[in-house]
Coordinates of C-alpha atoms and ligand atoms in Angstrom, one line a residue:
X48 CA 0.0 0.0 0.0
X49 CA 1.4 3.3 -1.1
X50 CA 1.5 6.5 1.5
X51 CA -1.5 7.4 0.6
X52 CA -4.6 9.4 2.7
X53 CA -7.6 7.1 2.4
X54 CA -10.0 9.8 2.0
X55 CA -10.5 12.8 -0.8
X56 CA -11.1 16.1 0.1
X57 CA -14.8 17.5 -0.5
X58 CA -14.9 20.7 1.6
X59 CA -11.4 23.5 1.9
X60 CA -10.0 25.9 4.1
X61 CA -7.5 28.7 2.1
X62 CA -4.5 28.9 4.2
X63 CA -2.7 32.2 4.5
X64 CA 1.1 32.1 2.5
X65 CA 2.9 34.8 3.5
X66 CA 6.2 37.0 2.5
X67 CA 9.2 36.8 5.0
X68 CA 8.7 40.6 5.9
X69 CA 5.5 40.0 7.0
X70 CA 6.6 37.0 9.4
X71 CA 9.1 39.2 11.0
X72 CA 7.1 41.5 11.7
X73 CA 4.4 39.6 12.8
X74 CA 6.9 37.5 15.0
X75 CA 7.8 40.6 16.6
X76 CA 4.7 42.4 17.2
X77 CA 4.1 39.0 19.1
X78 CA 6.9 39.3 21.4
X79 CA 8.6 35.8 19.8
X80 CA 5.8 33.7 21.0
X81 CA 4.3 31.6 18.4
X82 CA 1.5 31.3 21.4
X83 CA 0.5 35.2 20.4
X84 CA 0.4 34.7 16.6
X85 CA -2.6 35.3 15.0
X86 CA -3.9 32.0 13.2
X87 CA -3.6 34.5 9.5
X88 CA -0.5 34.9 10.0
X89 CA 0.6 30.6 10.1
X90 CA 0.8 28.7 6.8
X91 CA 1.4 25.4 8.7
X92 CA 0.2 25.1 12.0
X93 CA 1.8 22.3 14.0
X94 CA 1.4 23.7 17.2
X95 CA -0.7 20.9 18.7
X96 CA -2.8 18.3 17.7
X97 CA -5.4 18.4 20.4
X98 CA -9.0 19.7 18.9
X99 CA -7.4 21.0 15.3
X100 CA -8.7 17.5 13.6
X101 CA -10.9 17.6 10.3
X102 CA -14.2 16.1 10.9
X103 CA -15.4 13.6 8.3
X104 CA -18.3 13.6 6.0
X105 CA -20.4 11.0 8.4
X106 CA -19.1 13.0 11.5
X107 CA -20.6 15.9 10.1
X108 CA -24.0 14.4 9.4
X109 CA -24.3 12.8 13.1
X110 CA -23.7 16.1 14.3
X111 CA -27.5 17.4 12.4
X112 CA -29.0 14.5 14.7
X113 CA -27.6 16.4 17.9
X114 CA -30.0 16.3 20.6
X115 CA -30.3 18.8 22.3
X116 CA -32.7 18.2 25.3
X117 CA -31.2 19.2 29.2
X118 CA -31.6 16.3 30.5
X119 CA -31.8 12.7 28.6
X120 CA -30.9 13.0 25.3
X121 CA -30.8 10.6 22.9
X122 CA -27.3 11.9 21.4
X123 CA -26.0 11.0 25.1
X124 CA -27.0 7.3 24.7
X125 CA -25.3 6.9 21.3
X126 CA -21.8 8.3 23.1
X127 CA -22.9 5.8 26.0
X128 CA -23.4 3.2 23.9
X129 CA -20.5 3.6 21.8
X130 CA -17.7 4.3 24.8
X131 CA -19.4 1.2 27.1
X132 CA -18.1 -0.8 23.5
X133 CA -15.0 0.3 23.5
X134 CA -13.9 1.0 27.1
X135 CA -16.6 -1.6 29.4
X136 CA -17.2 0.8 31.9
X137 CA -20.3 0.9 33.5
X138 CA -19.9 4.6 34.6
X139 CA -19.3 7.2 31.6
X140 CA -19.6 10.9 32.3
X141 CA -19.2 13.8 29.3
X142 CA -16.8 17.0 30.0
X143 CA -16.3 19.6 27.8
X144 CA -12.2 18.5 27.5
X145 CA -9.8 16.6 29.5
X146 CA -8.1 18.8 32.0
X147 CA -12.7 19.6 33.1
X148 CA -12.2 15.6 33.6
X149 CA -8.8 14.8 35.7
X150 CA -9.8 18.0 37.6
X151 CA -13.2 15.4 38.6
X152 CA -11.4 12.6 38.7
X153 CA -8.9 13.7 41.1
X154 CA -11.0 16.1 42.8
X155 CA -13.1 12.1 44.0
X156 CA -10.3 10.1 44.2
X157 CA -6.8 11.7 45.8
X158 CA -7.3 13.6 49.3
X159 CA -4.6 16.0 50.4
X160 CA -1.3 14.8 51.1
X161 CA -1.4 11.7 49.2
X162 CA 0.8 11.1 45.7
X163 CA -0.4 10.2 42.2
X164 CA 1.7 8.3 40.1
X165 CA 2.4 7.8 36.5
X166 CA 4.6 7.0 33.6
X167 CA 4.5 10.9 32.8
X168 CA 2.2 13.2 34.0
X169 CA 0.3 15.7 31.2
X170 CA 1.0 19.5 32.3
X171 CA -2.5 20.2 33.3
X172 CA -2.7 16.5 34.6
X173 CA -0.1 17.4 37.3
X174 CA -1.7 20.8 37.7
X175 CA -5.2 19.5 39.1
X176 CA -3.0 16.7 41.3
X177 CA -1.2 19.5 42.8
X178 CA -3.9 22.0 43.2
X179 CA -5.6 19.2 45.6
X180 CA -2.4 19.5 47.4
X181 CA -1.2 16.5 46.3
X182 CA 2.0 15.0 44.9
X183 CA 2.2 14.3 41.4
X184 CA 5.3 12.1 40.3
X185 CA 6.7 10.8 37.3
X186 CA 8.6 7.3 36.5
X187 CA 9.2 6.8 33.3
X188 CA 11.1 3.7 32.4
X189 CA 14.8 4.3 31.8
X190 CA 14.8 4.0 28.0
X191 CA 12.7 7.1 27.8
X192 CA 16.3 9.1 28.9
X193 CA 17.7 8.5 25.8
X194 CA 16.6 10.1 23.0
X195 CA 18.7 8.2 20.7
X196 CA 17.5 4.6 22.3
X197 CA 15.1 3.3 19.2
X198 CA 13.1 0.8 21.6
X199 CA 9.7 0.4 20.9
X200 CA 7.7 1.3 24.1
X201 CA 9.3 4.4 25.7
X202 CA 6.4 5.3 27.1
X203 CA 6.3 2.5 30.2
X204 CA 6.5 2.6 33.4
X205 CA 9.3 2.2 35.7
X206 CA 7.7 -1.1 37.0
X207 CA 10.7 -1.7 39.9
X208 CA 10.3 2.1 41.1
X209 CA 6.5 1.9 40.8
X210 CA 7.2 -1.4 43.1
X211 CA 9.1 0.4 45.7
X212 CA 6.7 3.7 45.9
X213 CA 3.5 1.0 46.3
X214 CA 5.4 -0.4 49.0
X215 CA 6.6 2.9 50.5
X216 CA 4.7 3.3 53.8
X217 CA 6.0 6.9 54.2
X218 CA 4.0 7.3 50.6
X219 CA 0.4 7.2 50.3
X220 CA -0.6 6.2 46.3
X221 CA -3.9 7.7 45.8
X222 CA -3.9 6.8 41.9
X223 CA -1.3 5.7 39.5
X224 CA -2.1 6.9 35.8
X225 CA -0.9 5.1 33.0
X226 CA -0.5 8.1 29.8
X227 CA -1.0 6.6 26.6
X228 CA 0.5 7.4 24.6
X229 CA 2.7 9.3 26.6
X230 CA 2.6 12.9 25.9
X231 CA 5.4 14.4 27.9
X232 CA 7.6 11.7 27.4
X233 CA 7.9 12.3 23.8
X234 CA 4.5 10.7 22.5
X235 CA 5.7 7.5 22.9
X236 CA 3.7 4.2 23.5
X237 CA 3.0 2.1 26.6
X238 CA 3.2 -2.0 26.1
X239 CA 0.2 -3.7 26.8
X240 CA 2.6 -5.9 29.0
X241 CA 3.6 -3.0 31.0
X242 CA 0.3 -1.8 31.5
X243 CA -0.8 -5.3 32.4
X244 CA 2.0 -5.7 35.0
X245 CA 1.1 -2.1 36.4
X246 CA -2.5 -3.0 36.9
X247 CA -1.6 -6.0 38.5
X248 CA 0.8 -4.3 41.1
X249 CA -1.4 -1.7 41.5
X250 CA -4.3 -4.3 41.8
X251 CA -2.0 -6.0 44.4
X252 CA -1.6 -3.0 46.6
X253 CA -4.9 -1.7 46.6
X254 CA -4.5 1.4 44.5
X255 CA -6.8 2.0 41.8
X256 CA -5.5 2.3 38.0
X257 CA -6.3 4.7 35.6
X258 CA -5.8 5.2 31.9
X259 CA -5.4 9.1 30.4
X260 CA -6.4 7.8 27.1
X261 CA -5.8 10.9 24.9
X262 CA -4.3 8.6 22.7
X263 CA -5.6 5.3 23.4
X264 CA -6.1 4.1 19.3
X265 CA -2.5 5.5 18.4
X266 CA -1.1 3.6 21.3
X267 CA -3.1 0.8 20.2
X268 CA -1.9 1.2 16.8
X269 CA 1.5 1.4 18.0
X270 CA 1.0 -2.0 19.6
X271 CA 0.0 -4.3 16.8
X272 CA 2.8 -3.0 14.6
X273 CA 5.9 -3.5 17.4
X274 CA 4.9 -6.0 20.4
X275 CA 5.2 -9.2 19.5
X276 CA 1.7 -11.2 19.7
X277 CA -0.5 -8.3 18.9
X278 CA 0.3 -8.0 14.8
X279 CA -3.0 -10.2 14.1
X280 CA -5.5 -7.8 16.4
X281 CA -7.4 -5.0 15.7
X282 CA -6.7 -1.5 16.9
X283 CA -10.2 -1.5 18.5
X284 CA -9.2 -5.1 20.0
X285 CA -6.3 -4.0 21.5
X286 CA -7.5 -0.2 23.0
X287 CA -10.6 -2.7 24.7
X288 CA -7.9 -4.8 26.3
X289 CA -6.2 -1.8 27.5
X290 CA -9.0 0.2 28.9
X291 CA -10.2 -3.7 30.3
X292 CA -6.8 -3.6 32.5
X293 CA -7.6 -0.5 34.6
X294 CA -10.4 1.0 36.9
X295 CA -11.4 3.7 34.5
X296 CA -10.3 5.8 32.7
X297 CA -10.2 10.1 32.0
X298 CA -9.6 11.8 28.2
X299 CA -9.2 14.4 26.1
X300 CA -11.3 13.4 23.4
X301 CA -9.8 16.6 21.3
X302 CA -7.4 13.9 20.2
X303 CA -8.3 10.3 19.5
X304 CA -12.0 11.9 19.6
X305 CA -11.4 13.7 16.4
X306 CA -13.4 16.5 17.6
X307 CA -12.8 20.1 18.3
X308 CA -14.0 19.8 22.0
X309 CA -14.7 17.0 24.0
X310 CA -13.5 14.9 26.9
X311 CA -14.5 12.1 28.9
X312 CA -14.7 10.6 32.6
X313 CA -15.6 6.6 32.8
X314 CA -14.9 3.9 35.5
X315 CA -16.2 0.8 36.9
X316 CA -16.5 2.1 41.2
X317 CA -20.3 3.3 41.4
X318 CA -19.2 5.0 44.9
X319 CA -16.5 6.7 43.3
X320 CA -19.0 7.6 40.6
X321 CA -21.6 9.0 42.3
X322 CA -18.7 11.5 43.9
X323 CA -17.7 12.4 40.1
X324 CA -21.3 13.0 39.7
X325 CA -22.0 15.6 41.9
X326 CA -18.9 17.7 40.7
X327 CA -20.0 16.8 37.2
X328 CA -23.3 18.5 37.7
X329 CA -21.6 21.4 39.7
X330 CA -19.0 22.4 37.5
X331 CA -19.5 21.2 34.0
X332 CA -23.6 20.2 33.5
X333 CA -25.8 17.4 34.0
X334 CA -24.9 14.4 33.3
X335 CA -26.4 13.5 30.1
X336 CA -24.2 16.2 28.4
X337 CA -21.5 16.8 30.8
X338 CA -20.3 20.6 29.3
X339 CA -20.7 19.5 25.3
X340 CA -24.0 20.1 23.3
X341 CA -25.8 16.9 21.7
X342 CA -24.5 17.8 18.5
X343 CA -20.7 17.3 19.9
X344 CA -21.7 13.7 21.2
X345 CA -23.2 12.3 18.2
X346 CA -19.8 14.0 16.7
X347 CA -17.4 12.3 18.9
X348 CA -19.9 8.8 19.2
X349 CA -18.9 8.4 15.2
X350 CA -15.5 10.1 15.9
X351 CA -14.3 7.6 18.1
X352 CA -15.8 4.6 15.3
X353 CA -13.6 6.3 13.2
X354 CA -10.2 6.8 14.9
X355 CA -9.9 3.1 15.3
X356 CA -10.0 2.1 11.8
X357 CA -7.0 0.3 10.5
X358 CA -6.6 2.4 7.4
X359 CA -6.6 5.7 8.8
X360 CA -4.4 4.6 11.5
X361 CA -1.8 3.0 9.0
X362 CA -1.7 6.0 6.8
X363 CA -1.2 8.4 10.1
X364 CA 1.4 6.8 11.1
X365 CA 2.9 6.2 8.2
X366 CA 3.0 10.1 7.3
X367 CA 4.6 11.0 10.9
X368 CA 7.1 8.3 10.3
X369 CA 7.7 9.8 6.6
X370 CA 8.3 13.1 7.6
X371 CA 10.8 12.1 10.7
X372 CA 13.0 10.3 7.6
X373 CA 12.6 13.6 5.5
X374 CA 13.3 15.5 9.0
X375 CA 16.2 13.1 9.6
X376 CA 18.0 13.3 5.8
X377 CA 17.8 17.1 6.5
X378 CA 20.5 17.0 9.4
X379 CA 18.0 17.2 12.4
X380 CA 18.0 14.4 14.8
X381 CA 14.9 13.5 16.1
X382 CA 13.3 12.0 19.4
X383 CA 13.7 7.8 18.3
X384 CA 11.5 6.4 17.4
X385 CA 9.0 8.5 15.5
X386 CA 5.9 7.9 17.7
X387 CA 2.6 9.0 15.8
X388 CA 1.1 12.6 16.9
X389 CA 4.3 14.5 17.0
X390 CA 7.8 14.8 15.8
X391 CA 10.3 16.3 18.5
X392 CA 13.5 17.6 16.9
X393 CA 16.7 18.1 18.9
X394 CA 17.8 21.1 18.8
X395 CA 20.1 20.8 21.6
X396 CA 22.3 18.9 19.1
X397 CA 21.6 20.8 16.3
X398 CA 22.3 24.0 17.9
X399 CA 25.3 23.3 20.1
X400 CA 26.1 27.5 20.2
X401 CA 23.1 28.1 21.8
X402 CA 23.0 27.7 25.6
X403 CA 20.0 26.5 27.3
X404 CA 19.5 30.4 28.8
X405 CA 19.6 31.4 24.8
X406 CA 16.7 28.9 24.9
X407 CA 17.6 26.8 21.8
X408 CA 14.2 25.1 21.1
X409 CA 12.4 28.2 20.8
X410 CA 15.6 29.9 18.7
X411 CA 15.2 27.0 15.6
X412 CA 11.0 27.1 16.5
X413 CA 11.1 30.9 16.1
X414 CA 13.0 30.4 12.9
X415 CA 10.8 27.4 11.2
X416 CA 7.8 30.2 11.8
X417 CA 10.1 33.1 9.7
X418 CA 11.8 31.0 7.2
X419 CA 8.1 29.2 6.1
X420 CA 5.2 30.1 8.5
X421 CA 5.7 26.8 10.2
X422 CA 4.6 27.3 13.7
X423 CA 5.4 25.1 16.7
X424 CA 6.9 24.8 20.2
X425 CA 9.6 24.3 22.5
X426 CA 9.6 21.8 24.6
X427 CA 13.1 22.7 26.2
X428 CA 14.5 25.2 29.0
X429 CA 11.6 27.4 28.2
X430 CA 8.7 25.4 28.6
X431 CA 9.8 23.7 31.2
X432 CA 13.4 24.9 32.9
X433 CA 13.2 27.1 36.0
X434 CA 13.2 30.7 35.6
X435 CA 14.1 33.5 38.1
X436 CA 12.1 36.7 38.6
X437 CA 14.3 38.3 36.2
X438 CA 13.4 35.9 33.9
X439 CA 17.3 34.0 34.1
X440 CA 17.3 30.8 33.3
X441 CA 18.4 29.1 37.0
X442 CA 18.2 24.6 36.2
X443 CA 17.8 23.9 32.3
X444 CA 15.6 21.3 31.3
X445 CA 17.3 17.9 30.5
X446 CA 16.2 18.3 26.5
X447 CA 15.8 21.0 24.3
X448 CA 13.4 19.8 22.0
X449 CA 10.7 20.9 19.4
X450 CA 7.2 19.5 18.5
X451 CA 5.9 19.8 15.7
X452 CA 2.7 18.0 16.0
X453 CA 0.3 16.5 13.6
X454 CA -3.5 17.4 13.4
X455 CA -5.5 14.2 12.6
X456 CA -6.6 14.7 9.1
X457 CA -5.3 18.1 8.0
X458 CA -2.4 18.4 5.9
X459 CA -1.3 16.4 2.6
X460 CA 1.9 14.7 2.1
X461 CA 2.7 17.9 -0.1
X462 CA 2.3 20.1 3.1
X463 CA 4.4 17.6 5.3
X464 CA 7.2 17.8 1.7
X465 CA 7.2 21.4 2.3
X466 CA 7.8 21.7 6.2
X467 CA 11.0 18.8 5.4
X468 CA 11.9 21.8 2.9
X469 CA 11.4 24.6 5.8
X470 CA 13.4 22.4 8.4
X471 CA 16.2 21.7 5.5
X472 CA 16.6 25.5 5.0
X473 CA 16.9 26.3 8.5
X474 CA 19.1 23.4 9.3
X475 CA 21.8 24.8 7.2
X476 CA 22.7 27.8 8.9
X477 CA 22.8 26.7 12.5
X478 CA 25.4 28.8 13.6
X479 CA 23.4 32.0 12.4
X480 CA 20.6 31.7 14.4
X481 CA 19.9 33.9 17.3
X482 CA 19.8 33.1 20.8
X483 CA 16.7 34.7 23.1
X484 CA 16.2 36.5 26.1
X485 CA 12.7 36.9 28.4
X486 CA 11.6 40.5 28.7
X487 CA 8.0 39.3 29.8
X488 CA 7.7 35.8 32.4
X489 CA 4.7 35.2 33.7
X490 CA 5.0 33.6 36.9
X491 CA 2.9 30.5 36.2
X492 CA 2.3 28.8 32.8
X493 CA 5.2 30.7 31.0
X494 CA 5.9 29.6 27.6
X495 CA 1.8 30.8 26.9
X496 CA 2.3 34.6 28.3
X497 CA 5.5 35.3 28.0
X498 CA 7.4 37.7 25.9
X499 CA 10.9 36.9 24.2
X500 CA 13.5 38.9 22.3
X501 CA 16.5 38.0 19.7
X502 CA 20.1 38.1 20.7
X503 CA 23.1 38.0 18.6
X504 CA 25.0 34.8 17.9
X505 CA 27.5 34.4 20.1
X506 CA 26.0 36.6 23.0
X507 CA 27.1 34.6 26.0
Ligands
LIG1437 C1 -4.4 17.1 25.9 C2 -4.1 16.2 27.1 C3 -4.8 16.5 28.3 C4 -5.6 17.7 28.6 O1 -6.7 17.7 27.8 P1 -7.4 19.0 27.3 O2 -8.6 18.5 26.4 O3 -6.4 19.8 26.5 O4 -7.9 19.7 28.5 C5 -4.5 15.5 29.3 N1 -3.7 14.5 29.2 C6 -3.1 14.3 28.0 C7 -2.2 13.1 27.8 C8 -3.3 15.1 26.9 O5 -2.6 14.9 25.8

C-alpha cells in the first residue's frame, strides 16, 4: 500500500502564505511567542494536535442528529453506547475537554497529602493533582532518557520504582495513571505488557489504575505494529484490552476523539462515581451532556468509530514516520523512534552554540515560523526549565526539543514535503541563528504569556 490518505477532500479551508517581511514583523509584534500569533499569519500550523482534527463527512451528518434536550438526550446514549463498546465501563460521564475531567477525577479520588503516580504526568494533569495538594510524580522507564535509544515502548512505566513507591509506607498512592501514549515523554507508546503488570501491582496493593487515554487508538496502533503477539488484532481489539486492565479511565477526546471539543470521565467504582457526579453537575452540566451540546456527542460517538479504523491509522502513522525520515536526511535528529502525533526535533544537538539560557528550542521554533510560516513549540528550557524573577534561566531542562505535532486529518503529504523543505533550509545555517532572552515571564504557565527577544549569535 502506497503513503497514501484514504479519503479525498470534499470541503477547503485557504491557508494564508505569507512573504518573509511580514513573518518578521508579525513575529515581533508577538513578542517571539508563536502562542500570540494570529492564526492568518501561520501557513502550517503544528502547534498541537489536540482539537485541530478535520471532521469527516459521516461526522458531520451525526452532528445534524444532535439532541439537544437538558436532561436525557438521545445523542448521550449513542456516546454511552459507543464508549461502554470500546472501554466496558459501567460509569461514563461527558466533560467539555480533558483537564474539566482529571480535575473530577482527582478532585473524587486523591485527598490532600497523598501522591499520584504515573509514567509521565500531562501538564494540566499534574496541575489538578497538585492544586488538591497532592504529589504528582513521574517514573518513566529508563529508555525514555535516551533520545537516541530506538526501543519500541518508551512510554512505560518504571515497573521496579513503581514497586518500591507501592510499597513505600512513608508514601500514600492515591492513583497511578498510566498516559497513553505518553505525551510528555515524547509521544511515545506504553506496552500492553507493561500496562498489564502495572494493573496488576497496582491491583496488588490496593490502589486504583487509571488510563489518560488521549491517545488510546494511536497507542493501540503502536501496539499491533511493534509488540510481539499483537500483529493479528485489531486497533479496536487491543484499545478494549487496554481500557479492560484498569479502573477507569479520563480523556481528552480533542485527540483520538477527532473533535474540536470533548473529553470524557468513565470507570467501573459506582461509589467513586456517584462522587464524580456531583462535581460533574456542579462544575461542567448534568450528566447526560457533561459541558458539550448533543451535536458534539453524536460528533465524537462516530468520531471515536472512526479513529480506530486500520486504514486511517496506518496512513497516520505512516505520514509522521515519513516526515521524521525527511526530517532526519535534513541534518536534524529526532526523538527515536517517531511515535505517531508529534515529531520532536533536537535542537540541543543541532544548535550546540546556543546555551539552554539562549533557549535553543524556541531559537530553531522561532526560525521554522520566519523561514516558512511553520509554527510550533519548544519543549526545552523554556517550557519547562526554572526561571528567576528576572526571567534567568536558573536549572535547564534535561532536553531541548521541538514539537511539531500532527492534526489528525489536515495536511497532505505535499504540506508535510514542504515543512521537510522549511526544516532543511533552516538546518543549514545553524550557527546564524539567534539566541533569546525573556523580557516578559509570567510567573505561572510561562511559555503561553510570556514575551521573548532575539540576541546576537554568540551573546554569552
Ligand atoms: C491534551 C491532554 C490532556 C488535557 O486535555 P485538554 O482536552 O487539553 O484539556 C490531558 N492528558 C493528555 C495526555 C493530553 O494529551
Amino acid at each position: 500500500m502506497p503513503l497514501m490518505e484514504p479519503y479525498r477532500i470534499k470541503v477547503v479551508e485557504p491557508i494564508p502564505i505569507t512573504t518573509r517581511p511580514e513573518r518578521e514583523r508579525a513575529m515581533a509584534a508577538a513578542g517571539y511567542n508563536p502562542f500570540n500569533l494570529r492564526a492568518d499569519q501561520v501557513t502550517i500550523d503544528l502547534l498541537t494536535d489536540s482539537g485541530t482534527g478535520s471532521i469527516s463527512a459521516d461526522q458531520q451528518a451525526a452532528g445534524m442528529r444532535g439532541d439537544e434536550s437538558y436532561a436525557g438526550g438521545r445523542s448521550f446514549y449513542r456516546f454511552h453506547e459507543v464508549v461502554s463498546d470500546l472501554t466496558s465501563y459501567p460509569h461514563i460521564f461527558p466533560a467539555h475537554q480533558g483537564r474539566a475531567a482529571e480535575r473530577i477525577l482527582f478532585a473524587a479520588l486523591l485527598r490532600p497529602g497523598q501522591t499520584s503516580l504515573s509514567n509521565t504526568h500531562f501538564d494540566t494533569t499534574r496541575a489538578n493533582v497538585e492544586l488538591l495538594g497532592c504529589e504528582a510524580r513521574d517514573l518513566p522507564c529508563p529508555e525514555a532518557r535516551n533520545l537516541d535509544s530506538d526501543f519500541p515502548f518508551k512510554g512505560d512505566i518504571d515497573l521496579a520504582e513503581l514497586e518500591r513507591a507501592l510499597g513505600d509506607p512513608g508514601c500514600d498512592v492515591g492513583v497511578v495513571v498510566m498516559t497513553i501514549t505518553n505525551n510528555g515523554g515524547g509521544g511515545q507508546p506504553v506496552s500492553m505488557a507493561n500496562m498489564r503488570a502495572a494493573a496488576e501491582v497496582c491491583r496488588r496493593h490496593g490502589v486504583p489504575f487509571f488510563l489518560d487515554a488521549a491517545r488510546f487508538a494511536e497507542n493501540a496502533w503502536l501496539v499491533t505494529q511493534r509488540e510481539p503477539g499483537y500483529a493479528h488484532k485489531t486497533p479496536l481489539e487491543v484499545a478494549r484490552e487496554a481500557f479492560a486492565l484498569a479502573d477507569g479511565c479520563a480523556a481528552s477526546l480533542k485527540k483520538d476523539g477527532i473533535v474540536h471539543m470533548g473529553g470524557i470521565i468513565a470507570m467501573r467504582d459506582p461509589e467513586l462515581a456517584r462522587r464524580c457526579e456531583q462535581l460533574l453537575i456542579a462544575g461542567e452540566g448534568f450528566p447526560t451532556y457533561g459541558g458539550l451540546s448533543g451535536r458534539e456527542l453524536e460528533m465524537l460517538a462516530q468520531g471515536l468509530r472512526e479513529v480506530v479504523e486500520p486504514d486511517y491509522l496506518r496512513s497516520r502513522a505512516a505520514a509522521t514516520a515519513n516526515l521524521a525520515r525527511m526530517v532526519t536526511e535534513a541534518g536534524v535528529d529526532i526523538v527515536q523512534p517517531a511515535g505517531i502525533h508529534a515529531l520532536y526535533l533536537n535542537a540541543g544537538r543541532l544548535l550546540p552554540g546556543i546555551p539552554p539560557h539562549r533557549f535553543p528550542g524556541h531559537a530553531l521554533a522561532t526560525e521554522l515560523y520566519l523561514a516558512g510560516g511553520v509554527r510550533c513549540v519548544e519543549l526545552g528550557s523554556l517550557f519547562l526549565g526554572d526561571v528567576d524573577a528576572e526571567g534567568r534561566l536558573v536549572t535547564p531542562a534535561p532536553f531541548e526539543l521541538v514539537r511539531l505535532a500532527i492534526p489528525r486529518r489536515v495536511y497532505t503529504q505535499s504540506h508535510f514535503e514542504y515543512v521537510a523543505e522549511v526544516v532543511a533550509e533552516v538546518a543549514k545555517n545553524p550557527e546564524r541563528m539567534p539566541g533569546y532572552r525573556l523580557v516578559e515571564s509570567p510567573a505561572v504557565l510561562r511559555h503561553f504569556k510570556c514575551r521573548l527577544e532575539p540576541v546576537p549569535p554568540g551573546t554569552p
